[in-house]
XYZ file of C-alpha atoms in Angstrom:
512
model
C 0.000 0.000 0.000
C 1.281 3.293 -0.664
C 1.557 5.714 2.728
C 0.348 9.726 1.813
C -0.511 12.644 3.512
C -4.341 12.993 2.804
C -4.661 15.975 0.420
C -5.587 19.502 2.369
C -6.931 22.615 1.138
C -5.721 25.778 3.048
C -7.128 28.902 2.690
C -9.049 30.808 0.144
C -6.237 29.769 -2.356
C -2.810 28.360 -0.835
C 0.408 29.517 -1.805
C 1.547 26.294 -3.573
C -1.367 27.084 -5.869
C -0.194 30.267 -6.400
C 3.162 29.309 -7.588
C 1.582 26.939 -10.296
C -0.280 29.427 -11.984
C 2.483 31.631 -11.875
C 4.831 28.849 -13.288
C 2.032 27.759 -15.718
C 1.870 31.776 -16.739
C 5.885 31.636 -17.001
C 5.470 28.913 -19.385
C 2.904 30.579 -21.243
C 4.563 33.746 -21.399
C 7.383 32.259 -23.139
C 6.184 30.031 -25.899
C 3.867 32.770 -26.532
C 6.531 34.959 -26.782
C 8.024 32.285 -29.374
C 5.060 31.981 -31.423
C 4.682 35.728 -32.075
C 7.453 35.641 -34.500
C 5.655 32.446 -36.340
C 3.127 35.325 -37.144
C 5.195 38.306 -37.513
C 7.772 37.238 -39.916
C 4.738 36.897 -42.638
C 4.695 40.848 -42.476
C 8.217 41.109 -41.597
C 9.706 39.323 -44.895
C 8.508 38.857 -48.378
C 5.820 35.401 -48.170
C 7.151 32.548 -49.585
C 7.290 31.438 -53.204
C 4.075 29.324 -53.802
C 4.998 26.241 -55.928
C 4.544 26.436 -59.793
C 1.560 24.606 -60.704
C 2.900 23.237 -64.014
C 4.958 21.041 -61.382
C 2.040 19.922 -59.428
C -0.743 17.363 -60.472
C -4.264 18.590 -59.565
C -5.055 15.612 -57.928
C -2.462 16.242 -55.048
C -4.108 19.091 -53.755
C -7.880 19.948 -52.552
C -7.571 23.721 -54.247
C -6.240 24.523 -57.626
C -2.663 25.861 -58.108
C -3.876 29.612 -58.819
C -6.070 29.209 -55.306
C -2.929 28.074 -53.718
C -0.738 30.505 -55.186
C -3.543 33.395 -53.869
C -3.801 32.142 -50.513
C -0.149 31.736 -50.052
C 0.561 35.578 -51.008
C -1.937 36.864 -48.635
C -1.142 38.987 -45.205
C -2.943 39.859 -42.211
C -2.948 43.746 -42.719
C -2.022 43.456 -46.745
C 0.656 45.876 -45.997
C 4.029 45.329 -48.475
C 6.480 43.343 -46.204
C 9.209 44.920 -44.985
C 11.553 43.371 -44.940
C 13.688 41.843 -48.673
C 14.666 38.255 -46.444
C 14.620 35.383 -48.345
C 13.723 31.428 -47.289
C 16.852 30.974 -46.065
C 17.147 33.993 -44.026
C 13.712 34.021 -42.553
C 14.684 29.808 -41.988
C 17.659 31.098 -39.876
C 15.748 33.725 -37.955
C 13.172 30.876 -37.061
C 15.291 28.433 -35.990
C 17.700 30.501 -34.287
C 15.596 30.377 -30.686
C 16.646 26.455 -30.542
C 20.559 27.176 -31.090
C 20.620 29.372 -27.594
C 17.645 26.953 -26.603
C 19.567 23.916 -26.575
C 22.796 25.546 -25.802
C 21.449 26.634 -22.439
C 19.600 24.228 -21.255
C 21.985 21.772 -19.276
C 23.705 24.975 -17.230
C 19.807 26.599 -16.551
C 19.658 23.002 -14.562
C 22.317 22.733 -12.614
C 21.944 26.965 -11.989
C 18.460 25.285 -10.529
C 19.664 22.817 -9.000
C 22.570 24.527 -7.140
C 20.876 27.978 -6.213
C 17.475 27.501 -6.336
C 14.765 27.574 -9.172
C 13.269 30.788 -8.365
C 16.302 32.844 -9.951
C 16.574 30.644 -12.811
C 13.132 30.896 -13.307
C 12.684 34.974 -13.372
C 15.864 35.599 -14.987
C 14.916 33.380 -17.923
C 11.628 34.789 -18.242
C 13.247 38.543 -18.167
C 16.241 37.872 -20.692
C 13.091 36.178 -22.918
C 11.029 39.081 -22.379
C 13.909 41.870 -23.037
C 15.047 39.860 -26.354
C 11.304 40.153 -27.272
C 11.479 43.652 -26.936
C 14.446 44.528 -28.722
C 13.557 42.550 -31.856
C 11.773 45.264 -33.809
C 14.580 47.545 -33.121
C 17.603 44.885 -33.994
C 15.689 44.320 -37.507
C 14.979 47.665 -38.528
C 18.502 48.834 -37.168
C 20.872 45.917 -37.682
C 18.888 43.353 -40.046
C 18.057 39.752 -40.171
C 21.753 39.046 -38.381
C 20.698 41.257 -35.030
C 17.596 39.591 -35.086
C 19.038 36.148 -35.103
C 21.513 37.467 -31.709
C 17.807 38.458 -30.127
C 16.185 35.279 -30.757
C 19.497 33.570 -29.500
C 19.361 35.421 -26.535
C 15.797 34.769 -26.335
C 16.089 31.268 -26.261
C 19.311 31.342 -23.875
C 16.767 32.482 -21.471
C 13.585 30.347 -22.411
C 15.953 27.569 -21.541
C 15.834 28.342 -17.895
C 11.770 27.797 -17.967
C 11.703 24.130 -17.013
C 14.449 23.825 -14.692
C 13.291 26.569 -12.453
C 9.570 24.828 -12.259
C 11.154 21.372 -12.003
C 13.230 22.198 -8.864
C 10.756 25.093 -7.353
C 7.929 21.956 -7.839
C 9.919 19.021 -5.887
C 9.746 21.923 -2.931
C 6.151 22.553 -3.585
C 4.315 19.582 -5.196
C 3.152 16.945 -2.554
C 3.649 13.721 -4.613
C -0.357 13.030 -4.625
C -0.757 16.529 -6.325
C 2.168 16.666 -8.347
C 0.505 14.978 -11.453
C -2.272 17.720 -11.507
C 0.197 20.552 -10.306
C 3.111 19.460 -13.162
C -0.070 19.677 -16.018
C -1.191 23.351 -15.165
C 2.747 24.619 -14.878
C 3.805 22.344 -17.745
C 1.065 22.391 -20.277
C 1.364 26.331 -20.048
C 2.970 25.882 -23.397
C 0.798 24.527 -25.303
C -1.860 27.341 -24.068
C 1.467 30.152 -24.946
C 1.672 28.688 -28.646
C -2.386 28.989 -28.549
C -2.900 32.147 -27.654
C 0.528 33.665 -29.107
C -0.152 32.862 -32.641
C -3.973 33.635 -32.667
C -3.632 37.000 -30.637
C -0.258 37.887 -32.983
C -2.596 38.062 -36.032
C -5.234 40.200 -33.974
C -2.416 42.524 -32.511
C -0.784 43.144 -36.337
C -3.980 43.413 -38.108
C -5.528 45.928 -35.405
C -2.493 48.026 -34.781
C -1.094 47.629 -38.563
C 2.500 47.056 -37.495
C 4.082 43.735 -36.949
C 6.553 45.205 -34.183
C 3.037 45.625 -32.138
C 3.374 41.933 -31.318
C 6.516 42.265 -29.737
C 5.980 44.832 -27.388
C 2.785 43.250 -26.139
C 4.359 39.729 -25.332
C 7.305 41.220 -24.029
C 5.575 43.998 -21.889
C 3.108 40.796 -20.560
C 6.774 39.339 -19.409
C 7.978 42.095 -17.893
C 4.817 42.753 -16.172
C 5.305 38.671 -14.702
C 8.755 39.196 -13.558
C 7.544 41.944 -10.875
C 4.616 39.713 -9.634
C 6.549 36.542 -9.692
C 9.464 37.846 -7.730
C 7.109 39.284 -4.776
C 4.468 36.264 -4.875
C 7.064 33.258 -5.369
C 9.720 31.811 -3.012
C 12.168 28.385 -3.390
C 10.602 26.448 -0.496
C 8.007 26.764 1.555
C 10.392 27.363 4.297
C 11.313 30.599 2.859
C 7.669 31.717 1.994
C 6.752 34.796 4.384
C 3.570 34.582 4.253
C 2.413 31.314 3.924
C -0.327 29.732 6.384
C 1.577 27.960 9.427
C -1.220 25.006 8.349
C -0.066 24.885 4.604
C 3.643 24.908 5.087
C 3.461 22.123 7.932
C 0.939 20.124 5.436
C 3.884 20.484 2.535
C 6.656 19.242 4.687
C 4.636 16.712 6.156
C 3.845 15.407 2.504
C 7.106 15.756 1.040
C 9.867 16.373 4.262
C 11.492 19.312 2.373
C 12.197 21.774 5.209
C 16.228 21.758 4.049
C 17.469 24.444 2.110
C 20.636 23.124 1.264
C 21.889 22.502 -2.228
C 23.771 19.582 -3.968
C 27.188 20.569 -4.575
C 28.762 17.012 -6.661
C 27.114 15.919 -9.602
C 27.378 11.984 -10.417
C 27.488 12.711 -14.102
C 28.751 9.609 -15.031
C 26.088 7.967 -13.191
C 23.546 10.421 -14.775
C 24.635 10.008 -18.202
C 24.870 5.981 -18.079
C 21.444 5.442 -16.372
C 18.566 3.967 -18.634
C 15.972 5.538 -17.145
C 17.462 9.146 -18.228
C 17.455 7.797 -21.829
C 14.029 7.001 -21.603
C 12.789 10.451 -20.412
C 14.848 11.703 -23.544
C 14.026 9.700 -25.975
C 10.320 9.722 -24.980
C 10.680 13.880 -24.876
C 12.539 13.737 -28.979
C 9.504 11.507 -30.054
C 7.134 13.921 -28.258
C 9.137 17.080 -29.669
C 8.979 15.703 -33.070
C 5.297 15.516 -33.109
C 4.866 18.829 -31.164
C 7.479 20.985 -33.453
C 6.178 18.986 -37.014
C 2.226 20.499 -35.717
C 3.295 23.673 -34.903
C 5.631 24.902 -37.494
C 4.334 22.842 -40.642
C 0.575 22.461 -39.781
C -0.011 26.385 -41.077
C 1.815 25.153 -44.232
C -0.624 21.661 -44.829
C -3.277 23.730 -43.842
C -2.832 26.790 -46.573
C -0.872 24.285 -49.871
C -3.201 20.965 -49.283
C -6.408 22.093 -48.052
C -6.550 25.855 -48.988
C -7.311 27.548 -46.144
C -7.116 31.195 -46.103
C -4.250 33.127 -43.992
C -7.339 34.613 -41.060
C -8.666 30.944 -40.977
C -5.502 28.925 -41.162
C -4.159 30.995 -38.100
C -7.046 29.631 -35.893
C -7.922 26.216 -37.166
C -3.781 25.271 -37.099
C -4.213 26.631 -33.480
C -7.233 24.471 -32.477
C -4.700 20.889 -32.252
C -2.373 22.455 -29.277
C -5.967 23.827 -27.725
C -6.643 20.235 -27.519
C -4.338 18.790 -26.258
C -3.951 21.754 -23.266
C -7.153 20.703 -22.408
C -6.925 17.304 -22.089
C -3.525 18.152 -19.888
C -5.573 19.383 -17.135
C -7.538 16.491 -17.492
C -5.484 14.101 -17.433
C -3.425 15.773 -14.304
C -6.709 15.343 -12.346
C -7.474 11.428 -13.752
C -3.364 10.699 -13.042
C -4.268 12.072 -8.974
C -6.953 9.818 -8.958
C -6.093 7.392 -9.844
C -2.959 7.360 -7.922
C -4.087 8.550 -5.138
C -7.228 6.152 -4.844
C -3.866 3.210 -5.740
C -5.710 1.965 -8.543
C -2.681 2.055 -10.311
C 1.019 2.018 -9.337
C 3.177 5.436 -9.990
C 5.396 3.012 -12.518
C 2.568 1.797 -14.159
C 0.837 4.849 -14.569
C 4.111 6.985 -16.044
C 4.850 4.093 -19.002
C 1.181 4.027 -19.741
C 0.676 7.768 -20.043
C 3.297 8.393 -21.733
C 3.407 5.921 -23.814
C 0.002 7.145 -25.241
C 0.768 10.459 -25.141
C 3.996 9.561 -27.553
C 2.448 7.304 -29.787
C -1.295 8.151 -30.191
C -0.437 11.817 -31.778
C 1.822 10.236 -34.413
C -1.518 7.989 -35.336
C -3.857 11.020 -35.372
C -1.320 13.269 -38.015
C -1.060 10.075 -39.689
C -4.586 9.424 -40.224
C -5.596 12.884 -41.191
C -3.325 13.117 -44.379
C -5.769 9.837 -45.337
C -8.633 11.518 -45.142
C -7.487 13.300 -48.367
C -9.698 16.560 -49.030
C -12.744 15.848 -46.064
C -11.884 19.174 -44.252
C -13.820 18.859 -41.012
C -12.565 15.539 -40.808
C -8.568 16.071 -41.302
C -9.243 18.943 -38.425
C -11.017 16.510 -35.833
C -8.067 13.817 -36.455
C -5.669 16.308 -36.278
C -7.044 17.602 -32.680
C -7.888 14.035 -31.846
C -4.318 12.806 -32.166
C -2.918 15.543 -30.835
C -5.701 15.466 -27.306
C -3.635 12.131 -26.819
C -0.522 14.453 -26.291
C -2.157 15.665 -23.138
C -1.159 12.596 -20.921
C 2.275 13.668 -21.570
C 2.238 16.070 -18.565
C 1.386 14.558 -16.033
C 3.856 11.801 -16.689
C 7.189 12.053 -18.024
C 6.993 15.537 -17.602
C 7.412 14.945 -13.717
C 9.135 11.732 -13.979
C 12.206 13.391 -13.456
C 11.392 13.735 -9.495
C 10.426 10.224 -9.518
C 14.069 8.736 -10.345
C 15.454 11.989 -8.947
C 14.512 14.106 -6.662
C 17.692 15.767 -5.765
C 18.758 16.819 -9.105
C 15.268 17.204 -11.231
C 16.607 20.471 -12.495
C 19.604 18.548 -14.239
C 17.831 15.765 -15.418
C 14.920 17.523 -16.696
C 17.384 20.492 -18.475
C 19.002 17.049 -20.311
C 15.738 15.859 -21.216
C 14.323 19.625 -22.362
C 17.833 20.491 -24.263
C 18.219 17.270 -26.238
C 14.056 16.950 -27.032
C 14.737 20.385 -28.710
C 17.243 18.810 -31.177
C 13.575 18.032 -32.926
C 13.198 21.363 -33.439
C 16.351 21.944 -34.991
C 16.176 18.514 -37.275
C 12.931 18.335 -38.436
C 12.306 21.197 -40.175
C 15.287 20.321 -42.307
C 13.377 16.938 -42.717
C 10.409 18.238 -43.503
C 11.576 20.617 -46.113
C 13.328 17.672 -48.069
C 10.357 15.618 -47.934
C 7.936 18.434 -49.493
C 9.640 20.177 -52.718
C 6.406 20.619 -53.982
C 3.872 20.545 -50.725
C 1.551 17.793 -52.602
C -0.481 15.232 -50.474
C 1.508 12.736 -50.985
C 4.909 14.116 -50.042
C 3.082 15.529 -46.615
C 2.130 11.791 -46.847
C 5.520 10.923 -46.242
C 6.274 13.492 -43.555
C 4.018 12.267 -41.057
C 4.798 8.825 -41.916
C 8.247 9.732 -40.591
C 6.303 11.449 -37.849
C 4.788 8.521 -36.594
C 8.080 6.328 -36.928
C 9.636 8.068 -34.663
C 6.274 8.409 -32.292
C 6.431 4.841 -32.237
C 10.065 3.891 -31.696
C 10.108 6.767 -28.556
C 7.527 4.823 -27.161
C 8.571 1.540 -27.337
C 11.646 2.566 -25.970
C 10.457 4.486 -23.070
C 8.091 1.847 -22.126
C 10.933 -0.458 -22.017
C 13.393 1.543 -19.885
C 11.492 4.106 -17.699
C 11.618 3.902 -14.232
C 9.064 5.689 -11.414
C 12.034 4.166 -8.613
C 14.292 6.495 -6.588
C 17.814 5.763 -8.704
C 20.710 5.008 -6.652
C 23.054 8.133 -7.889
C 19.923 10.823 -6.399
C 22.070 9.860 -2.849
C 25.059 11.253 -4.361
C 26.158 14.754 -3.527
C 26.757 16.378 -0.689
C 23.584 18.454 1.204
C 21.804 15.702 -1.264
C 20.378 13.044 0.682
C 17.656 15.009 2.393
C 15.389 14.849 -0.773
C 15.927 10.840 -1.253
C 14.218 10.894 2.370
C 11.528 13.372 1.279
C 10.598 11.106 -1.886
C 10.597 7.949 0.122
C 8.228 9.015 2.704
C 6.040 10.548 0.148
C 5.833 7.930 -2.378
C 6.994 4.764 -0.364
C 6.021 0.900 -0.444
C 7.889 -1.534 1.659
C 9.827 -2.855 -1.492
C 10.637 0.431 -2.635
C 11.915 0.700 1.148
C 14.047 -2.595 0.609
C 15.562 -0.936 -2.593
C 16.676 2.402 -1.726
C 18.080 1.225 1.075
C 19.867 -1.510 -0.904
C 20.839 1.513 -3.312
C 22.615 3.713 -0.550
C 24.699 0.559 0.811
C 25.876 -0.069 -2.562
C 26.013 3.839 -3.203
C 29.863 3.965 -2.921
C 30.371 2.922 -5.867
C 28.832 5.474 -7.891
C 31.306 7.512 -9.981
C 30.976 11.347 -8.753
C 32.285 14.215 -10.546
C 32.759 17.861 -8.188
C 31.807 20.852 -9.845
């Protein structure tokens, strides 16, 4: 049987609430940021060449060539771009967020990790907000090169995002709430990319200037940075004005009253452990699926099925909508079930996720075989990608299940190597579709749901919900492997971690 603190409600709305809709807005506030530019560059930079219909059968698209051609010319304001950037310019300035993305990632977790995740948290969210800022200025001062620095910078400090609500949620997230806590902060990104690329168009078209955009997402991150910093703390401990009831319900839960930081990192030991390879893997194949829906849907959309610019903006949105929504529900489902031990913690993160992997690649999959049936290609589309919602309260928080003590690291790993997808499969993509007909987006989300399935198989295979033996390593470390064993404990699990310390010794640790 598995031992927890029964769940309490304190106050009118407690403070670990608090901090997950202020980590779920942090989220938000940075994919949103992100997707602006989706939107922007369309007014920014000359629209891209439409393909030649002597080149393309009729047959391979659901509009004729001249329709296509129309719709792919069209703008939100029908202001001349302004901008002379070509593909391979505006490419650059796209992808150039998941260069300092990437880049970042690993040091944002162990900045987490080592002094605490509320820093790494607000300075992330202020570098993303300032780079936001600065964009319209860097383009019409410096050109497409100063943009590409901004969006570096902007996703040097995006990177920080995750790690600072992975480590500030280990202090906060009793384990029976974690699953519904991890899917408001976490699936604050899917709501961002929602909101960010419908609103963009809105902003531009009512204002008439694409810079518009950019000053509204970044003011809305600026305006976070002053309310998170006064409303947020590391720990409960350190909270000022937290209910005496609230904080002693927390540490009961979870046993965190320690403020001390690991200061050795078993890298080795990190690096060689299966279960880390499964929460990375399982993050590329759901990367790949998220990245391929929200950077090429617009383009199936508009070439395939014809869909105006005003229309393709909020039907390409509609799939991420989904799947935020069934996030939250899922979170509460994972609780209960949990909670209620109708299913194990181990069982429960394999089958989520697992799902949540492989169903979306079935969905994209389906809908390119439902040819030119509109409504239908949008319901698979949303349907596969609803499956996607699972994802967050699973492997998203699987991380503190294997460990606690350095859930920033891990989960900066997991973050910075799932956003290879983002660098690779556009690439991809653009091989696969020299002339955007059915068939060759056919063929894209065939390779979509490869890799969908292999993540999953793999995940499924090596995943782990057990406390791993390196989480003891590290000095000012162990208190957390005692907080996660009380919390989440069964007499076996007992047996193991305490066969894991004995045989901890022999864990290769590297001082940093």
């Amino acid at each position: 049987m598995v031992h927890r603190t029964p769940i309490e409600w304190q106050g009118w709305f407690p403070a670990r609430y608090v901090f997950v809709v202020m980590g779920g807005l942090a989220i938000f506030n940075a994919y949103a940021m992100r997707s602006a530019m989706s939107v922007a560059i369309t007014e920014m930079a000359k629209a891209k060449s439409s393909v030649p219909s002597s080149e393309v059968p009729e047959s391979e698209r659901c509009v004729s060539a001249d329709a296509a051609a129309a719709g792919a010319n069209s703008t939100h304001t029908g202001n001349p771009p302004e901008f002379d950037w070509d593909e391979e310019v505006q490419g650059q300035v796209l992808s150039a967020m998941f260069w300092g993305y990437v880049a970042m990632n690993v040091p944002s977790g162990l900045m987490a990790d080592r002094f605490g995740g509320k820093r790494v948290l607000f300075v992330g969210i202020l570098t993303c907000s300032l780079s936001c800022l600065l964009i319209p200025l860097a383009a019409r001062k410096g050109g497409p090169v100063a943009v590409v620095v901004a969006r570096i910078f902007e996703g040097l400090g995006e990177s920080g995002t995750y790690p600072g609500a992975n480590n500030m949620l280990a202090y906060w997230g009793p384990a029976q709430e974690r699953s519904l806590m991890g899917s408001i902060i976490f699936a604050g990104n899917l709501l961002g990319q929602v909101v960010g690329t419908a609103a963009s168009g809105v902003i531009i078209k009512a204002t008439g200037d694409w810079a518009s955009a950019f000053y509204v997402f970044g003011g809305l991150g600026l305006a976070w940075c002053a309310l998170f910093w006064v409303l947020c703390f590391d720990t409960p401990a350190d909270h000022p004005r937290i209910s005496e009831a609230e904080r002693h319900y927390i540490e009961t839960a979870i046993k965190a009253t320690a403020t001390r930081r690991p200061t050795s990192i078993p890298w080795l030991a990190i690096l060689c452990s299966l279960p880390v390879w499964a929460l990375i893997v399982g993050q590329l194949g759901h990367d790949w699926a998220l990245f391929t829906i929200g950077t090429e849907l617009p383009k199936y959309m508009k070439s395939v099925l014809g869909y105006n610019v005003a229309t393709n903006g909020l039907i390409s949105a509609t799939p991420n909508l989904a799947t935020w929504i069934c996030a939250f529900a899922s979170g509460w489902i994972s609780d209960w079930l949990i909670r209620t031990e109708k299913i194990s913690i181990p069982v429960h993160r394999r089958t989520f996720t697992t799902f949540s992997c492989f169903m979306p690649g079935v969905g994209l999959l389906a809908a390119t075989y439902a040819g030119c049936e509109r409504v239908l290609v949008v319901v698979l589309f949303c349907v596969g990608m609803a499956f996607m919602g699972p994802f967050y309260s699973s492997l998203k928080v699987n991380a503190l299940d294997i460990s606690p003590n350095y859930s920033g690291l891990v989960m900066s790993i997991v973050n910075g190597l799932g956003a290879v997808s983002g660098i690779v499969s556009p690439s991809i993509v653009g091989l696969l579709i020299p002339d955007s007909t059915l068939t060759q987006w056919r063929n894209v989300f065939w390779v979509t749901f490869g890799v969908c399935l292999a993540s999953s198989v793999f995940y499924c295979i090596f995943c782990s919900a057990e406390v791993q033996p390196w989480n003891n390593m590290g000095e000012g470390g162990e208190y957390l492997a005692e907080v996660h064993s009380t919390a989440a404990s069964t007499p076996d699990k007992e047996k193991k971690q305490a066969a894991a310390a004995a045989s901890a010794e022999t864990v290769v640790v590297v001082k940093v």
